mmCIF file with all atom_site columns, C-alpha atoms in Angstrom:
data_model
loop_
_atom_site.group_PDB
_atom_site.id
_atom_site.type_symbol
_atom_site.label_atom_id
_atom_site.label_alt_id
_atom_site.label_comp_id
_atom_site.label_asym_id
_atom_site.label_entity_id
_atom_site.label_seq_id
_atom_site.pdbx_PDB_ins_code
_atom_site.Cartn_x
_atom_site.Cartn_y
_atom_site.Cartn_z
_atom_site.occupancy
_atom_site.B_iso_or_equiv
_atom_site.pdbx_formal_charge
_atom_site.auth_seq_id
_atom_site.auth_comp_id
_atom_site.auth_asym_id
_atom_site.auth_atom_id
_atom_site.pdbx_PDB_model_num
ATOM 1   C CA . UNK A 1 1   ? 116.890 19.633 79.926 1.00 53.00 ? 1   UNK A CA 1
ATOM 2   C CA . UNK A 1 2   ? 115.578 21.764 77.059 1.00 55.00 ? 2   UNK A CA 1
ATOM 3   C CA . UNK A 1 3   ? 118.145 23.917 75.291 1.00 62.00 ? 3   UNK A CA 1
ATOM 4   C CA . UNK A 1 4   ? 117.464 27.638 74.567 1.00 59.00 ? 4   UNK A CA 1
ATOM 5   C CA . UNK A 1 5   ? 116.781 27.114 70.844 1.00 66.00 ? 5   UNK A CA 1
ATOM 6   C CA . UNK A 1 6   ? 114.258 24.351 71.576 1.00 68.00 ? 6   UNK A CA 1
ATOM 7   C CA . UNK A 1 7   ? 112.561 26.628 74.099 1.00 65.00 ? 7   UNK A CA 1
ATOM 8   C CA . UNK A 1 8   ? 112.350 29.485 71.598 1.00 69.00 ? 8   UNK A CA 1
ATOM 9   C CA . UNK A 1 9   ? 110.864 27.217 68.933 1.00 72.00 ? 9   UNK A CA 1
ATOM 10  C CA . UNK A 1 10  ? 108.410 25.367 71.198 1.00 76.00 ? 10  UNK A CA 1
ATOM 11  C CA . UNK A 1 11  ? 107.057 28.438 72.998 1.00 79.00 ? 11  UNK A CA 1
ATOM 12  C CA . UNK A 1 12  ? 106.804 30.993 70.217 1.00 80.00 ? 12  UNK A CA 1
ATOM 13  C CA . UNK A 1 13  ? 103.592 32.899 70.882 1.00 84.00 ? 13  UNK A CA 1
ATOM 14  C CA . UNK A 1 14  ? 102.406 36.151 69.253 1.00 82.00 ? 14  UNK A CA 1
ATOM 15  C CA . UNK A 1 15  ? 103.673 39.164 71.190 1.00 80.00 ? 15  UNK A CA 1
ATOM 16  C CA . UNK A 1 16  ? 106.033 37.163 73.449 1.00 84.00 ? 16  UNK A CA 1
ATOM 17  C CA . UNK A 1 17  ? 109.462 35.547 73.338 1.00 81.00 ? 17  UNK A CA 1
ATOM 18  C CA . UNK A 1 18  ? 110.967 32.882 75.596 1.00 82.00 ? 18  UNK A CA 1
ATOM 19  C CA . UNK A 1 19  ? 113.786 33.522 78.058 1.00 78.00 ? 19  UNK A CA 1
ATOM 20  C CA . UNK A 1 20  ? 116.547 30.920 78.175 1.00 68.00 ? 20  UNK A CA 1
ATOM 21  C CA . UNK A 1 21  ? 116.121 30.066 81.866 1.00 73.00 ? 21  UNK A CA 1
ATOM 22  C CA . UNK A 1 22  ? 113.845 27.354 83.257 1.00 79.00 ? 22  UNK A CA 1
ATOM 23  C CA . UNK A 1 23  ? 112.848 27.484 86.896 1.00 83.00 ? 23  UNK A CA 1
ATOM 24  C CA . UNK A 1 24  ? 111.302 24.596 88.867 1.00 85.00 ? 24  UNK A CA 1
ATOM 25  C CA . UNK A 1 25  ? 107.713 24.975 90.044 1.00 86.00 ? 25  UNK A CA 1
ATOM 26  C CA . UNK A 1 26  ? 107.547 24.575 93.836 1.00 84.00 ? 26  UNK A CA 1
ATOM 27  C CA . UNK A 1 27  ? 103.874 23.468 93.839 1.00 85.00 ? 27  UNK A CA 1
ATOM 28  C CA . UNK A 1 28  ? 104.540 20.705 91.283 1.00 85.00 ? 28  UNK A CA 1
ATOM 29  C CA . UNK A 1 29  ? 107.762 18.626 91.581 1.00 86.00 ? 29  UNK A CA 1
ATOM 30  C CA . UNK A 1 30  ? 107.415 17.481 87.944 1.00 85.00 ? 30  UNK A CA 1
ATOM 31  C CA . UNK A 1 31  ? 106.845 20.981 86.584 1.00 86.00 ? 31  UNK A CA 1
ATOM 32  C CA . UNK A 1 32  ? 109.128 23.671 85.166 1.00 86.00 ? 32  UNK A CA 1
ATOM 33  C CA . UNK A 1 33  ? 108.398 27.298 84.335 1.00 87.00 ? 33  UNK A CA 1
ATOM 34  C CA . UNK A 1 34  ? 109.775 28.992 81.219 1.00 85.00 ? 34  UNK A CA 1
ATOM 35  C CA . UNK A 1 35  ? 109.301 32.764 81.416 1.00 86.00 ? 35  UNK A CA 1
ATOM 36  C CA . UNK A 1 36  ? 107.892 34.639 78.434 1.00 86.00 ? 36  UNK A CA 1
ATOM 37  C CA . UNK A 1 37  ? 108.891 38.267 77.875 1.00 83.00 ? 37  UNK A CA 1
ATOM 38  C CA . UNK A 1 38  ? 107.053 40.797 75.773 1.00 81.00 ? 38  UNK A CA 1
ATOM 39  C CA . UNK A 1 39  ? 108.474 41.643 72.391 1.00 77.00 ? 39  UNK A CA 1
ATOM 40  C CA . UNK A 1 40  ? 107.339 45.268 72.760 1.00 69.00 ? 40  UNK A CA 1
ATOM 41  C CA . UNK A 1 41  ? 107.700 46.942 76.112 1.00 62.00 ? 41  UNK A CA 1
ATOM 42  C CA . UNK A 1 42  ? 104.642 49.183 75.715 1.00 56.00 ? 42  UNK A CA 1
ATOM 43  C CA . UNK A 1 43  ? 102.391 46.997 73.553 1.00 55.00 ? 43  UNK A CA 1
ATOM 44  C CA . UNK A 1 44  ? 98.898  46.048 74.659 1.00 55.00 ? 44  UNK A CA 1
ATOM 45  C CA . UNK A 1 45  ? 97.125  42.966 73.312 1.00 55.00 ? 45  UNK A CA 1
ATOM 46  C CA . UNK A 1 46  ? 93.447  42.714 72.473 1.00 51.00 ? 46  UNK A CA 1
ATOM 47  C CA . UNK A 1 47  ? 92.093  46.090 73.641 1.00 50.00 ? 47  UNK A CA 1
ATOM 48  C CA . UNK A 1 48  ? 90.971  48.702 71.122 1.00 47.00 ? 48  UNK A CA 1
ATOM 49  C CA . UNK A 1 49  ? 89.406  51.495 73.215 1.00 44.00 ? 49  UNK A CA 1
ATOM 50  C CA . UNK A 1 50  ? 90.182  55.204 72.936 1.00 50.00 ? 50  UNK A CA 1
ATOM 51  C CA . UNK A 1 51  ? 91.823  56.920 75.893 1.00 52.00 ? 51  UNK A CA 1
ATOM 52  C CA . UNK A 1 52  ? 92.960  53.732 77.611 1.00 61.00 ? 52  UNK A CA 1
ATOM 53  C CA . UNK A 1 53  ? 95.617  54.357 80.224 1.00 64.00 ? 53  UNK A CA 1
ATOM 54  C CA . UNK A 1 54  ? 98.150  51.865 81.560 1.00 69.00 ? 54  UNK A CA 1
ATOM 55  C CA . UNK A 1 55  ? 97.374  50.962 85.159 1.00 74.00 ? 55  UNK A CA 1
ATOM 56  C CA . UNK A 1 56  ? 99.709  48.114 86.167 1.00 79.00 ? 56  UNK A CA 1
ATOM 57  C CA . UNK A 1 57  ? 101.022 44.722 85.126 1.00 80.00 ? 57  UNK A CA 1
ATOM 58  C CA . UNK A 1 58  ? 100.909 41.360 86.838 1.00 83.00 ? 58  UNK A CA 1
ATOM 59  C CA . UNK A 1 59  ? 102.583 38.015 86.346 1.00 86.00 ? 59  UNK A CA 1
ATOM 60  C CA . UNK A 1 60  ? 100.432 34.989 85.685 1.00 87.00 ? 60  UNK A CA 1
ATOM 61  C CA . UNK A 1 61  ? 101.308 31.280 85.342 1.00 90.00 ? 61  UNK A CA 1
ATOM 62  C CA . UNK A 1 62  ? 99.431  29.100 82.847 1.00 91.00 ? 62  UNK A CA 1
ATOM 63  C CA . UNK A 1 63  ? 99.694  25.392 82.015 1.00 92.00 ? 63  UNK A CA 1
ATOM 64  C CA . UNK A 1 64  ? 100.916 24.394 78.557 1.00 92.00 ? 64  UNK A CA 1
ATOM 65  C CA . UNK A 1 65  ? 101.580 21.139 76.697 1.00 90.00 ? 65  UNK A CA 1
ATOM 66  C CA . UNK A 1 66  ? 103.950 18.743 78.447 1.00 88.00 ? 66  UNK A CA 1
ATOM 67  C CA . UNK A 1 67  ? 107.504 18.206 77.197 1.00 83.00 ? 67  UNK A CA 1
ATOM 68  C CA . UNK A 1 68  ? 108.230 14.504 77.661 1.00 80.00 ? 68  UNK A CA 1
ATOM 69  C CA . UNK A 1 69  ? 107.842 13.927 81.419 1.00 83.00 ? 69  UNK A CA 1
ATOM 70  C CA . UNK A 1 70  ? 108.057 17.628 82.308 1.00 85.00 ? 70  UNK A CA 1
ATOM 71  C CA . UNK A 1 71  ? 104.871 19.547 82.965 1.00 89.00 ? 71  UNK A CA 1
ATOM 72  C CA . UNK A 1 72  ? 105.257 23.033 81.498 1.00 89.00 ? 72  UNK A CA 1
ATOM 73  C CA . UNK A 1 73  ? 103.849 26.157 83.154 1.00 91.00 ? 73  UNK A CA 1
ATOM 74  C CA . UNK A 1 74  ? 104.413 29.426 81.276 1.00 90.00 ? 74  UNK A CA 1
ATOM 75  C CA . UNK A 1 75  ? 104.920 32.614 83.237 1.00 90.00 ? 75  UNK A CA 1
ATOM 76  C CA . UNK A 1 76  ? 103.607 35.636 81.361 1.00 88.00 ? 76  UNK A CA 1
ATOM 77  C CA . UNK A 1 77  ? 103.064 39.293 82.133 1.00 85.00 ? 77  UNK A CA 1
ATOM 78  C CA . UNK A 1 78  ? 99.654  40.746 81.383 1.00 82.00 ? 78  UNK A CA 1
ATOM 79  C CA . UNK A 1 79  ? 98.670  44.381 81.646 1.00 81.00 ? 79  UNK A CA 1
ATOM 80  C CA . UNK A 1 80  ? 95.681  45.974 83.273 1.00 82.00 ? 80  UNK A CA 1
ATOM 81  C CA . UNK A 1 81  ? 94.365  49.199 81.823 1.00 81.00 ? 81  UNK A CA 1
ATOM 82  C CA . UNK A 1 82  ? 91.868  51.839 82.814 1.00 80.00 ? 82  UNK A CA 1
ATOM 83  C CA . UNK A 1 83  ? 89.176  52.579 80.224 1.00 77.00 ? 83  UNK A CA 1
ATOM 84  C CA . UNK A 1 84  ? 87.496  55.970 80.883 1.00 79.00 ? 84  UNK A CA 1
ATOM 85  C CA . UNK A 1 85  ? 84.553  55.261 78.535 1.00 79.00 ? 85  UNK A CA 1
ATOM 86  C CA . UNK A 1 86  ? 83.681  52.050 80.457 1.00 79.00 ? 86  UNK A CA 1
ATOM 87  C CA . UNK A 1 87  ? 84.911  53.439 83.806 1.00 82.00 ? 87  UNK A CA 1
ATOM 88  C CA . UNK A 1 88  ? 86.496  50.063 84.499 1.00 82.00 ? 88  UNK A CA 1
ATOM 89  C CA . UNK A 1 89  ? 89.858  48.365 84.763 1.00 83.00 ? 89  UNK A CA 1
ATOM 90  C CA . UNK A 1 90  ? 90.259  45.778 81.998 1.00 80.00 ? 90  UNK A CA 1
ATOM 91  C CA . UNK A 1 91  ? 92.787  43.067 81.459 1.00 80.00 ? 91  UNK A CA 1
ATOM 92  C CA . UNK A 1 92  ? 94.366  42.780 78.046 1.00 79.00 ? 92  UNK A CA 1
ATOM 93  C CA . UNK A 1 93  ? 93.313  39.787 75.972 1.00 80.00 ? 93  UNK A CA 1
ATOM 94  C CA . UNK A 1 94  ? 95.981  37.233 75.129 1.00 83.00 ? 94  UNK A CA 1
ATOM 95  C CA . UNK A 1 95  ? 94.638  35.346 72.095 1.00 85.00 ? 95  UNK A CA 1
ATOM 96  C CA . UNK A 1 96  ? 96.512  32.079 72.671 1.00 89.00 ? 96  UNK A CA 1
ATOM 97  C CA . UNK A 1 97  ? 95.167  31.603 76.199 1.00 89.00 ? 97  UNK A CA 1
ATOM 98  C CA . UNK A 1 98  ? 92.045  29.543 76.837 1.00 89.00 ? 98  UNK A CA 1
ATOM 99  C CA . UNK A 1 99  ? 88.872  31.228 78.030 1.00 84.00 ? 99  UNK A CA 1
ATOM 100 C CA . UNK A 1 100 ? 89.653  30.501 81.679 1.00 83.00 ? 100 UNK A CA 1
ATOM 101 C CA . UNK A 1 101 ? 93.166  32.063 81.285 1.00 84.00 ? 101 UNK A CA 1
ATOM 102 C CA . UNK A 1 102 ? 94.631  29.197 83.362 1.00 89.00 ? 102 UNK A CA 1
ATOM 103 C CA . UNK A 1 103 ? 95.730  27.137 80.361 1.00 93.00 ? 103 UNK A CA 1
ATOM 104 C CA . UNK A 1 104 ? 96.928  27.749 76.837 1.00 92.00 ? 104 UNK A CA 1
ATOM 105 C CA . UNK A 1 105 ? 94.424  27.135 74.060 1.00 93.00 ? 105 UNK A CA 1
ATOM 106 C CA . UNK A 1 106 ? 96.517  24.325 72.606 1.00 92.00 ? 106 UNK A CA 1
ATOM 107 C CA . UNK A 1 107 ? 96.614  22.543 75.993 1.00 94.00 ? 107 UNK A CA 1
ATOM 108 C CA . UNK A 1 108 ? 92.830  22.787 76.285 1.00 94.00 ? 108 UNK A CA 1
ATOM 109 C CA . UNK A 1 109 ? 92.455  21.415 72.740 1.00 93.00 ? 109 UNK A CA 1
ATOM 110 C CA . UNK A 1 110 ? 94.755  18.500 73.576 1.00 94.00 ? 110 UNK A CA 1
ATOM 111 C CA . UNK A 1 111 ? 92.697  17.669 76.677 1.00 95.00 ? 111 UNK A CA 1
ATOM 112 C CA . UNK A 1 112 ? 89.527  17.776 74.541 1.00 92.00 ? 112 UNK A CA 1
ATOM 113 C CA . UNK A 1 113 ? 91.083  15.380 72.021 1.00 92.00 ? 113 UNK A CA 1
ATOM 114 C CA . UNK A 1 114 ? 92.130  12.995 74.800 1.00 94.00 ? 114 UNK A CA 1
ATOM 115 C CA . UNK A 1 115 ? 88.592  13.036 76.199 1.00 91.00 ? 115 UNK A CA 1
ATOM 116 C CA . UNK A 1 116 ? 87.354  11.687 72.863 1.00 87.00 ? 116 UNK A CA 1
ATOM 117 C CA . UNK A 1 117 ? 89.452  8.556  73.437 1.00 89.00 ? 117 UNK A CA 1
ATOM 118 C CA . UNK A 1 118 ? 89.448  8.160  77.240 1.00 90.00 ? 118 UNK A CA 1
ATOM 119 C CA . UNK A 1 119 ? 87.261  8.843  80.242 1.00 90.00 ? 119 UNK A CA 1
ATOM 120 C CA . UNK A 1 120 ? 87.460  12.190 82.024 1.00 91.00 ? 120 UNK A CA 1
ATOM 121 C CA . UNK A 1 121 ? 88.880  10.690 85.270 1.00 92.00 ? 121 UNK A CA 1
ATOM 122 C CA . UNK A 1 122 ? 91.629  8.925  83.305 1.00 94.00 ? 122 UNK A CA 1
ATOM 123 C CA . UNK A 1 123 ? 92.585  12.117 81.417 1.00 94.00 ? 123 UNK A CA 1
ATOM 124 C CA . UNK A 1 124 ? 92.628  14.002 84.727 1.00 94.00 ? 124 UNK A CA 1
ATOM 125 C CA . UNK A 1 125 ? 94.902  11.386 86.304 1.00 94.00 ? 125 UNK A CA 1
ATOM 126 C CA . UNK A 1 126 ? 97.358  11.342 83.370 1.00 93.00 ? 126 UNK A CA 1
ATOM 127 C CA . UNK A 1 127 ? 97.646  15.142 83.278 1.00 92.00 ? 127 UNK A CA 1
ATOM 128 C CA . UNK A 1 128 ? 97.648  15.755 87.062 1.00 91.00 ? 128 UNK A CA 1
ATOM 129 C CA . UNK A 1 129 ? 94.463  17.810 86.890 1.00 93.00 ? 129 UNK A CA 1
ATOM 130 C CA . UNK A 1 130 ? 91.193  17.818 88.757 1.00 92.00 ? 130 UNK A CA 1
ATOM 131 C CA . UNK A 1 131 ? 88.166  16.022 87.315 1.00 91.00 ? 131 UNK A CA 1
ATOM 132 C CA . UNK A 1 132 ? 86.178  19.268 87.158 1.00 91.00 ? 132 UNK A CA 1
ATOM 133 C CA . UNK A 1 133 ? 88.982  21.100 85.323 1.00 92.00 ? 133 UNK A CA 1
ATOM 134 C CA . UNK A 1 134 ? 89.108  18.411 82.632 1.00 93.00 ? 134 UNK A CA 1
ATOM 135 C CA . UNK A 1 135 ? 85.319  18.396 82.356 1.00 91.00 ? 135 UNK A CA 1
ATOM 136 C CA . UNK A 1 136 ? 85.219  22.187 81.813 1.00 92.00 ? 136 UNK A CA 1
ATOM 137 C CA . UNK A 1 137 ? 87.999  21.990 79.209 1.00 93.00 ? 137 UNK A CA 1
ATOM 138 C CA . UNK A 1 138 ? 86.147  19.229 77.362 1.00 91.00 ? 138 UNK A CA 1
ATOM 139 C CA . UNK A 1 139 ? 82.975  21.341 77.301 1.00 88.00 ? 139 UNK A CA 1
ATOM 140 C CA . UNK A 1 140 ? 84.882  24.360 75.919 1.00 90.00 ? 140 UNK A CA 1
ATOM 141 C CA . UNK A 1 141 ? 86.507  22.131 73.302 1.00 90.00 ? 141 UNK A CA 1
ATOM 142 C CA . UNK A 1 142 ? 83.107  20.794 72.169 1.00 84.00 ? 142 UNK A CA 1
ATOM 143 C CA . UNK A 1 143 ? 81.669  24.337 71.973 1.00 85.00 ? 143 UNK A CA 1
ATOM 144 C CA . UNK A 1 144 ? 84.578  25.416 69.756 1.00 87.00 ? 144 UNK A CA 1
ATOM 145 C CA . UNK A 1 145 ? 84.005  22.370 67.530 1.00 81.00 ? 145 UNK A CA 1
ATOM 146 C CA . UNK A 1 146 ? 80.370  23.378 67.112 1.00 77.00 ? 146 UNK A CA 1
ATOM 147 C CA . UNK A 1 147 ? 81.326  26.944 66.142 1.00 81.00 ? 147 UNK A CA 1
ATOM 148 C CA . UNK A 1 148 ? 84.003  25.875 63.653 1.00 79.00 ? 148 UNK A CA 1
ATOM 149 C CA . UNK A 1 149 ? 81.964  23.092 62.051 1.00 71.00 ? 149 UNK A CA 1
ATOM 150 C CA . UNK A 1 150 ? 78.192  23.581 62.224 1.00 70.00 ? 150 UNK A CA 1
ATOM 151 C CA . UNK A 1 151 ? 76.105  20.406 61.957 1.00 67.00 ? 151 UNK A CA 1
ATOM 152 C CA . UNK A 1 152 ? 75.544  18.940 58.509 1.00 69.00 ? 152 UNK A CA 1
ATOM 153 C CA . UNK A 1 153 ? 72.057  19.295 57.048 1.00 73.00 ? 153 UNK A CA 1
ATOM 154 C CA . UNK A 1 154 ? 72.153  15.641 55.967 1.00 76.00 ? 154 UNK A CA 1
ATOM 155 C CA . UNK A 1 155 ? 72.514  13.691 59.195 1.00 80.00 ? 155 UNK A CA 1
ATOM 156 C CA . UNK A 1 156 ? 72.444  9.926  58.768 1.00 84.00 ? 156 UNK A CA 1
ATOM 157 C CA . UNK A 1 157 ? 72.964  8.700  62.340 1.00 87.00 ? 157 UNK A CA 1
ATOM 158 C CA . UNK A 1 158 ? 73.018  10.530 65.671 1.00 85.00 ? 158 UNK A CA 1
ATOM 159 C CA . UNK A 1 159 ? 73.884  9.424  69.171 1.00 85.00 ? 159 UNK A CA 1
ATOM 160 C CA . UNK A 1 160 ? 72.349  10.858 72.340 1.00 82.00 ? 160 UNK A CA 1
ATOM 161 C CA . UNK A 1 161 ? 74.080  10.636 75.701 1.00 82.00 ? 161 UNK A CA 1
ATOM 162 C CA . UNK A 1 162 ? 73.880  12.313 79.067 1.00 80.00 ? 162 UNK A CA 1
ATOM 163 C CA . UNK A 1 163 ? 76.606  13.550 81.343 1.00 77.00 ? 163 UNK A CA 1
ATOM 164 C CA . UNK A 1 164 ? 76.615  14.613 84.961 1.00 76.00 ? 164 UNK A CA 1
ATOM 165 C CA . UNK A 1 165 ? 77.057  18.331 85.667 1.00 73.00 ? 165 UNK A CA 1
ATOM 166 C CA . UNK A 1 166 ? 77.267  18.090 89.451 1.00 70.00 ? 166 UNK A CA 1
ATOM 167 C CA . UNK A 1 167 ? 76.145  15.978 92.368 1.00 72.00 ? 167 UNK A CA 1
ATOM 168 C CA . UNK A 1 168 ? 72.449  15.595 93.016 1.00 69.00 ? 168 UNK A CA 1
ATOM 169 C CA . UNK A 1 169 ? 71.420  14.105 89.658 1.00 71.00 ? 169 UNK A CA 1
ATOM 170 C CA . UNK A 1 170 ? 72.033  17.215 87.543 1.00 75.00 ? 170 UNK A CA 1
ATOM 171 C CA . UNK A 1 171 ? 72.447  16.201 83.911 1.00 80.00 ? 171 UNK A CA 1
ATOM 172 C CA . UNK A 1 172 ? 72.848  17.692 80.431 1.00 81.00 ? 172 UNK A CA 1
ATOM 173 C CA . UNK A 1 173 ? 72.365  16.032 77.080 1.00 82.00 ? 173 UNK A CA 1
ATOM 174 C CA . UNK A 1 174 ? 74.825  15.823 74.201 1.00 82.00 ? 174 UNK A CA 1
ATOM 175 C CA . UNK A 1 175 ? 73.820  14.873 70.667 1.00 83.00 ? 175 UNK A CA 1
ATOM 176 C CA . UNK A 1 176 ? 76.590  13.702 68.325 1.00 84.00 ? 176 UNK A CA 1
ATOM 177 C CA . UNK A 1 177 ? 76.890  13.061 64.602 1.00 84.00 ? 177 UNK A CA 1
ATOM 178 C CA . UNK A 1 178 ? 78.089  9.446  64.583 1.00 85.00 ? 178 UNK A CA 1
ATOM 179 C CA . UNK A 1 179 ? 79.474  9.616  61.033 1.00 83.00 ? 179 UNK A CA 1
ATOM 180 C CA . UNK A 1 180 ? 81.717  12.622 61.715 1.00 79.00 ? 180 UNK A CA 1
ATOM 181 C CA . UNK A 1 181 ? 82.281  11.687 65.382 1.00 79.00 ? 181 UNK A CA 1
ATOM 182 C CA . UNK A 1 182 ? 81.632  15.145 66.794 1.00 78.00 ? 182 UNK A CA 1
ATOM 183 C CA . UNK A 1 183 ? 78.979  16.853 68.951 1.00 80.00 ? 183 UNK A CA 1
ATOM 184 C CA . UNK A 1 184 ? 76.214  18.839 67.261 1.00 81.00 ? 184 UNK A CA 1
ATOM 185 C CA . UNK A 1 185 ? 74.181  19.975 70.305 1.00 79.00 ? 185 UNK A CA 1
ATOM 186 C CA . UNK A 1 186 ? 74.706  20.286 74.059 1.00 78.00 ? 186 UNK A CA 1
ATOM 187 C CA . UNK A 1 187 ? 71.988  21.431 76.426 1.00 76.00 ? 187 UNK A CA 1
ATOM 188 C CA . UNK A 1 188 ? 68.843  20.652 78.344 1.00 76.00 ? 188 UNK A CA 1
ATOM 189 C CA . UNK A 1 189 ? 68.268  20.859 82.076 1.00 74.00 ? 189 UNK A CA 1
ATOM 190 C CA . UNK A 1 190 ? 68.062  17.154 82.811 1.00 72.00 ? 190 UNK A CA 1
ATOM 191 C CA . UNK A 1 191 ? 67.275  13.901 81.044 1.00 69.00 ? 191 UNK A CA 1
ATOM 192 C CA . UNK A 1 192 ? 63.509  14.093 80.683 1.00 73.00 ? 192 UNK A CA 1
ATOM 193 C CA . UNK A 1 193 ? 61.423  13.789 77.503 1.00 76.00 ? 193 UNK A CA 1
ATOM 194 C CA . UNK A 1 194 ? 61.115  17.594 77.349 1.00 76.00 ? 194 UNK A CA 1
ATOM 195 C CA . UNK A 1 195 ? 64.900  17.894 77.255 1.00 75.00 ? 195 UNK A CA 1
ATOM 196 C CA . UNK A 1 196 ? 65.029  15.367 74.407 1.00 72.00 ? 196 UNK A CA 1
ATOM 197 C CA . UNK A 1 197 ? 62.436  17.383 72.476 1.00 74.00 ? 197 UNK A CA 1
ATOM 198 C CA . UNK A 1 198 ? 64.769  20.403 72.581 1.00 71.00 ? 198 UNK A CA 1
#
């Protein structure tokens, strides 16, 4: 089992610290849940509105990178706040969570890297995830790659492929720079000549 110092080092996230205890996850026999506590009791992450009032807090479990054969699920507390200017209840933003808030960003990046080497069904099987979850994480990973590294102006060789979005012959196209081995465009509504012209 992981010792407290290893836990603190492995799960050091901004604004949170790791408790020493690990609890088993009832839904997943191979999973354990380290609990993360806030460093500041009244701190709020990611919201910068005037007049925001604390409403309540909730506990949320997210999947993180595996530790050997253990699947790690982090339990965190997030806060919900009332914003009078928006007249809405907003959830604080935790920067190290993925867009879906079901996984950490580093887990989603790891899944995206695995999808570059293996098929989506195989990655899903190895990580005990659904095919559609892995597919969505791969798409988010490719979008982040495009934002961080825009396409080169001097393309030498490109590859065009299609992937299935859902049943019923719904497709999208992906164009990749073959020299740098990364996507440069994702889109279209099918696999027709009009989609290729886009």
